Amino acid sequence: MSFVFLTGLILSAVIGLSLGLIGGGGSILTVPILVYFLGVETHEAVGMSLAVVGATSLFGSYLHYRRDNVNFSSGLLFGISGIVGAFLGSPLTKLVDPNVLLLIFATLMFVVAVSMLWRKKNAHSEERREVNRTKAILAGFGVGILTGFLGVGGGFLIVPALVFFGGLAMKEAIGTSLFVIFLNCVAGLIGHATQSHFNWSLTFIVMGLAVSGTIFGTILSHRLAAHKLQKVFAMLVLGVAIFLFAKNIKNNGRASC
């Protein structure tokens, strides 16, 4: 087993750690880990990512549910519209060149990292807000398209959307976002499973490591200031985004020559 492959397995646990701790973020690393550390082809990695993130989110949502931090009514409102978006986004993956797909991924990672770094402290408030169903449905649909297309859970968008549009407190939004991510990933995975074949043995290994990270992250979420750790994680995501930009812009340049 090579050092690079072993590093990829270790980083797989970070996926679950972030999902359990802050309700999102970790899934944005799954595709780069699969591609650059575990040697998976880009299009296949998107489908495998949906399986890993979906299973991890389901387990994480159960752990949060035991602490009464999952609001199923708000979760279903976001999730049903997200399922529709995920089905529509899944077929788009095969239409995009792998290098271009990773550049899109890098752009999304950059946006995620910046939003994490600059998110205002009042976004972590435990106060409830007024429910805006129209905006909640639109937000869920948009996240669903991203889930199907890129294999990301979208928790970095779902958590603030649940707070501002779904009327949830921050801790409840984190647990509920994992339930929404699970629903979106199932829909996206069904769409990809009809078009691609996956390495299920590797998928289950990564899945197991991510789930173990979720257990640890969920425990930490009730003991540590998540917004401080979120900034550290955002710097990691930003670094990976810069790496993806550099590598795939270079590859595109070679392909055009």
Short mmCIF file of C-alpha atoms in Angstrom, two decimals:
data_model
loop_
_atom_site.label_atom_id
_atom_site.label_comp_id
_atom_site.label_asym_id
_atom_site.label_seq_id
_atom_site.Cartn_x
_atom_site.Cartn_y
_atom_site.Cartn_z
CA MET A 1 0.00 0.00 0.00
CA SER A 2 1.55 3.29 -1.11
CA PHE A 3 1.94 6.35 1.12
CA VAL A 4 -0.41 8.37 -1.12
CA PHE A 5 -3.14 5.71 -0.92
CA LEU A 6 -2.73 5.44 2.87
CA THR A 7 -3.01 9.23 3.18
CA GLY A 8 -6.24 9.08 1.16
CA LEU A 9 -7.68 6.55 3.60
CA ILE A 10 -6.76 8.76 6.56
CA LEU A 11 -8.34 11.80 4.90
CA SER A 12 -11.50 9.76 4.33
CA ALA A 13 -12.14 9.95 8.07
CA VAL A 14 -11.95 13.77 7.82
CA ILE A 15 -15.02 13.67 5.55
CA GLY A 16 -17.14 12.23 8.34
CA LEU A 17 -15.46 14.37 11.01
CA SER A 18 -16.59 17.55 9.28
CA LEU A 19 -20.11 16.25 8.55
CA GLY A 20 -20.61 15.26 12.17
CA LEU A 21 -19.07 18.42 13.57
CA ILE A 22 -20.54 21.22 11.42
CA GLY A 23 -23.18 19.45 9.28
CA GLY A 24 -21.33 19.89 5.99
CA GLY A 25 -18.04 20.68 4.31
CA GLY A 26 -16.53 17.19 4.39
CA SER A 27 -18.28 15.97 1.27
CA ILE A 28 -16.53 18.66 -0.79
CA LEU A 29 -13.28 16.74 -0.17
CA THR A 30 -14.57 13.29 -1.16
CA VAL A 31 -14.11 13.56 -4.95
CA PRO A 32 -10.56 15.05 -4.74
CA ILE A 33 -9.58 12.33 -2.23
CA LEU A 34 -10.93 9.57 -4.48
CA VAL A 35 -9.29 10.99 -7.61
CA TYR A 36 -5.86 12.14 -6.39
CA PHE A 37 -5.17 9.79 -3.49
CA LEU A 38 -7.14 6.63 -4.25
CA GLY A 39 -6.76 6.63 -8.06
CA VAL A 40 -10.45 6.68 -9.05
CA GLU A 41 -11.55 8.10 -12.44
CA THR A 42 -13.34 11.46 -12.07
CA HIS A 43 -16.80 10.47 -13.32
CA GLU A 44 -16.76 7.29 -11.24
CA ALA A 45 -15.60 9.28 -8.19
CA VAL A 46 -18.73 11.46 -8.33
CA GLY A 47 -20.99 8.41 -8.00
CA MET A 48 -18.83 6.82 -5.28
CA SER A 49 -18.86 10.12 -3.41
CA LEU A 50 -22.67 10.05 -3.30
CA ALA A 51 -22.60 6.57 -1.72
CA VAL A 52 -19.97 7.57 0.87
CA VAL A 53 -21.55 10.91 1.79
CA GLY A 54 -25.08 9.47 1.82
CA ALA A 55 -24.23 6.64 4.22
CA THR A 56 -22.14 8.92 6.42
CA SER A 57 -24.88 11.54 6.59
CA LEU A 58 -27.54 8.94 7.46
CA PHE A 59 -25.46 7.71 10.37
CA GLY A 60 -24.65 11.26 11.47
CA SER A 61 -28.31 12.31 11.35
CA TYR A 62 -29.21 9.33 13.55
CA LEU A 63 -26.63 10.40 16.15
CA HIS A 64 -28.03 13.94 16.12
CA TYR A 65 -31.61 12.60 16.26
CA ARG A 66 -30.78 10.85 19.53
CA ARG A 67 -29.98 14.32 20.91
CA ASP A 68 -33.23 15.73 19.48
CA ASN A 69 -31.39 17.83 16.89
CA VAL A 70 -33.25 16.71 13.74
CA ASN A 71 -36.39 18.51 12.49
CA PHE A 72 -38.00 16.08 10.04
CA SER A 73 -40.69 18.47 8.77
CA SER A 74 -38.11 21.07 7.68
CA GLY A 75 -35.80 18.31 6.47
CA LEU A 76 -38.48 16.84 4.21
CA LEU A 77 -39.33 20.31 2.85
CA PHE A 78 -35.72 20.76 1.72
CA GLY A 79 -35.20 17.09 0.90
CA ILE A 80 -38.12 16.54 -1.47
CA SER A 81 -37.17 19.54 -3.62
CA GLY A 82 -33.54 18.41 -3.38
CA ILE A 83 -34.40 14.91 -4.64
CA VAL A 84 -35.91 16.44 -7.78
CA GLY A 85 -32.78 18.56 -8.29
CA ALA A 86 -30.46 15.57 -7.72
CA PHE A 87 -32.26 13.49 -10.37
CA LEU A 88 -31.91 16.36 -12.84
CA GLY A 89 -28.26 16.98 -11.99
CA SER A 90 -27.03 13.36 -12.20
CA PRO A 91 -27.08 12.99 -16.04
CA LEU A 92 -25.10 16.22 -16.47
CA THR A 93 -21.90 14.73 -15.00
CA LYS A 94 -21.17 12.52 -18.03
CA LEU A 95 -21.54 15.49 -20.39
CA VAL A 96 -18.56 17.35 -18.90
CA ASP A 97 -14.85 16.64 -19.53
CA PRO A 98 -13.08 15.32 -16.36
CA ASN A 99 -10.64 18.26 -16.21
CA VAL A 100 -13.45 20.79 -16.63
CA LEU A 101 -15.48 18.93 -13.99
CA LEU A 102 -12.62 19.25 -11.52
CA LEU A 103 -12.22 22.95 -12.35
CA ILE A 104 -15.92 23.44 -11.58
CA PHE A 105 -15.33 21.51 -8.39
CA ALA A 106 -12.37 23.75 -7.51
CA THR A 107 -14.49 26.86 -8.06
CA LEU A 108 -17.19 25.51 -5.76
CA MET A 109 -14.57 24.62 -3.13
CA PHE A 110 -13.19 28.16 -3.30
CA VAL A 111 -16.68 29.61 -2.76
CA VAL A 112 -17.30 27.20 0.13
CA ALA A 113 -14.00 28.06 1.83
CA VAL A 114 -14.54 31.81 1.53
CA SER A 115 -18.13 31.55 2.81
CA MET A 116 -16.92 29.51 5.79
CA LEU A 117 -14.18 32.00 6.60
CA TRP A 118 -16.41 35.06 6.32
CA ARG A 119 -19.69 33.72 7.69
CA LYS A 120 -20.94 36.08 10.36
CA LYS A 121 -21.04 34.94 13.97
CA ASN A 122 -24.80 35.51 14.18
CA ALA A 123 -25.22 32.64 11.69
CA HIS A 124 -24.44 30.39 14.65
CA SER A 125 -27.18 31.82 16.81
CA GLU A 126 -29.56 29.46 18.59
CA GLU A 127 -32.51 31.77 17.97
CA ARG A 128 -35.34 30.56 15.76
CA ARG A 129 -36.38 32.58 12.70
CA GLU A 130 -39.48 32.83 10.56
CA VAL A 131 -39.99 30.00 8.03
CA ASN A 132 -39.90 31.04 4.34
CA ARG A 133 -41.20 27.99 2.49
CA THR A 134 -40.68 29.35 -1.03
CA LYS A 135 -37.01 30.18 -0.45
CA ALA A 136 -36.54 26.89 1.41
CA ILE A 137 -37.87 24.88 -1.56
CA LEU A 138 -35.74 26.84 -4.06
CA ALA A 139 -32.64 26.43 -1.90
CA GLY A 140 -33.28 22.69 -1.55
CA PHE A 141 -33.72 22.31 -5.31
CA GLY A 142 -30.48 24.18 -6.06
CA VAL A 143 -28.49 22.10 -3.58
CA GLY A 144 -30.02 18.93 -5.07
CA ILE A 145 -28.71 19.82 -8.54
CA LEU A 146 -25.21 20.33 -7.11
CA THR A 147 -25.47 16.98 -5.30
CA GLY A 148 -26.39 15.06 -8.44
CA PHE A 149 -23.92 16.88 -10.68
CA LEU A 150 -20.80 17.01 -8.47
CA GLY A 151 -21.44 14.38 -5.80
CA VAL A 152 -21.33 16.88 -2.93
CA GLY A 153 -23.73 16.86 -0.01
CA GLY A 154 -24.18 20.62 0.04
CA GLY A 155 -24.28 20.93 3.83
CA PHE A 156 -22.35 24.21 3.58
CA LEU A 157 -25.45 25.63 1.86
CA ILE A 158 -28.14 23.61 3.63
CA VAL A 159 -27.13 24.59 7.18
CA PRO A 160 -27.44 28.39 6.71
CA ALA A 161 -30.54 27.88 4.54
CA LEU A 162 -32.21 25.86 7.31
CA VAL A 163 -31.33 28.62 9.79
CA PHE A 164 -32.51 31.57 7.70
CA PHE A 165 -35.33 30.03 5.63
CA GLY A 166 -36.33 26.97 7.68
CA GLY A 167 -36.49 28.77 11.02
CA LEU A 168 -34.18 26.33 12.84
CA ALA A 169 -31.63 26.95 15.57
CA MET A 170 -28.01 26.24 14.60
CA LYS A 171 -27.58 22.87 16.34
CA GLU A 172 -30.91 21.63 14.98
CA ALA A 173 -29.93 22.85 11.49
CA ILE A 174 -26.69 20.82 11.63
CA GLY A 175 -28.51 17.59 12.47
CA THR A 176 -31.32 18.25 9.98
CA SER A 177 -28.85 19.07 7.19
CA LEU A 178 -27.41 15.56 7.47
CA PHE A 179 -30.89 14.10 6.94
CA VAL A 180 -31.37 16.31 3.86
CA ILE A 181 -27.93 15.35 2.50
CA PHE A 182 -28.84 11.67 2.86
CA LEU A 183 -32.05 12.14 0.83
CA ASN A 184 -30.23 14.08 -1.89
CA CYS A 185 -27.41 11.55 -2.12
CA VAL A 186 -29.81 8.61 -2.50
CA ALA A 187 -31.53 10.35 -5.42
CA GLY A 188 -28.21 11.28 -7.03
CA LEU A 189 -26.77 7.80 -6.54
CA ILE A 190 -29.78 6.19 -8.23
CA GLY A 191 -29.23 8.50 -11.19
CA HIS A 192 -25.51 7.64 -11.41
CA ALA A 193 -25.96 3.91 -10.79
CA THR A 194 -27.91 3.59 -14.04
CA GLN A 195 -24.99 5.12 -15.98
CA SER A 196 -21.80 3.96 -14.26
CA HIS A 197 -20.18 0.99 -12.49
CA PHE A 198 -18.41 1.66 -9.18
CA ASN A 199 -15.60 0.02 -7.24
CA TRP A 200 -17.85 -1.00 -4.37
CA SER A 201 -15.10 -2.61 -2.27
CA LEU A 202 -13.15 0.67 -2.14
CA THR A 203 -16.39 2.59 -1.66
CA PHE A 204 -17.24 0.56 1.45
CA ILE A 205 -13.73 1.05 2.88
CA VAL A 206 -13.94 4.83 2.47
CA MET A 207 -17.52 4.74 3.77
CA GLY A 208 -16.46 2.91 6.94
CA LEU A 209 -13.67 5.39 7.64
CA ALA A 210 -15.98 8.35 7.03
CA VAL A 211 -18.64 6.92 9.36
CA SER A 212 -16.02 6.51 12.11
CA GLY A 213 -15.09 10.16 11.61
CA THR A 214 -18.77 11.12 11.92
CA ILE A 215 -19.02 9.47 15.33
CA PHE A 216 -16.05 11.48 16.59
CA GLY A 217 -17.30 14.69 14.92
CA THR A 218 -20.79 14.38 16.42
CA ILE A 219 -19.32 13.94 19.90
CA LEU A 220 -17.10 17.00 19.39
CA SER A 221 -20.02 19.08 18.08
CA HIS A 222 -21.52 19.09 21.57
CA ARG A 223 -18.25 19.95 23.32
CA LEU A 224 -16.33 22.37 21.09
CA ALA A 225 -16.98 25.71 19.41
CA ALA A 226 -17.75 24.49 15.90
CA HIS A 227 -17.30 27.91 14.27
CA LYS A 228 -13.63 28.00 15.31
CA LEU A 229 -12.93 24.56 13.91
CA GLN A 230 -14.90 25.52 10.81
CA LYS A 231 -12.29 28.20 10.03
CA VAL A 232 -9.48 25.65 10.21
CA PHE A 233 -11.41 23.31 7.94
CA ALA A 234 -12.11 26.19 5.53
CA MET A 235 -8.36 26.76 5.13
CA LEU A 236 -7.94 23.08 4.22
CA VAL A 237 -10.71 23.32 1.62
CA LEU A 238 -9.14 26.51 0.22
CA GLY A 239 -5.77 24.77 -0.11
CA VAL A 240 -7.33 21.83 -2.00
CA ALA A 241 -9.18 24.28 -4.29
CA ILE A 242 -5.91 26.03 -5.20
CA PHE A 243 -4.30 22.64 -5.89
CA LEU A 244 -7.18 21.62 -8.19
CA PHE A 245 -7.01 24.93 -10.06
CA ALA A 246 -3.27 24.63 -10.63
CA LYS A 247 -3.35 20.98 -11.71
CA ASN A 248 -6.38 21.10 -14.01
CA ILE A 249 -5.63 24.45 -15.65
CA LYS A 250 -2.21 22.96 -16.49
CA ASN A 251 -3.85 19.80 -17.86
CA ASN A 252 -6.28 21.83 -19.96
CA GLY A 253 -3.36 23.80 -21.37
CA ARG A 254 -1.61 20.61 -22.43
CA ALA A 255 -4.79 19.20 -23.97
CA SER A 256 -5.28 22.30 -26.10
CA CYS A 257 -1.74 22.19 -27.49
#
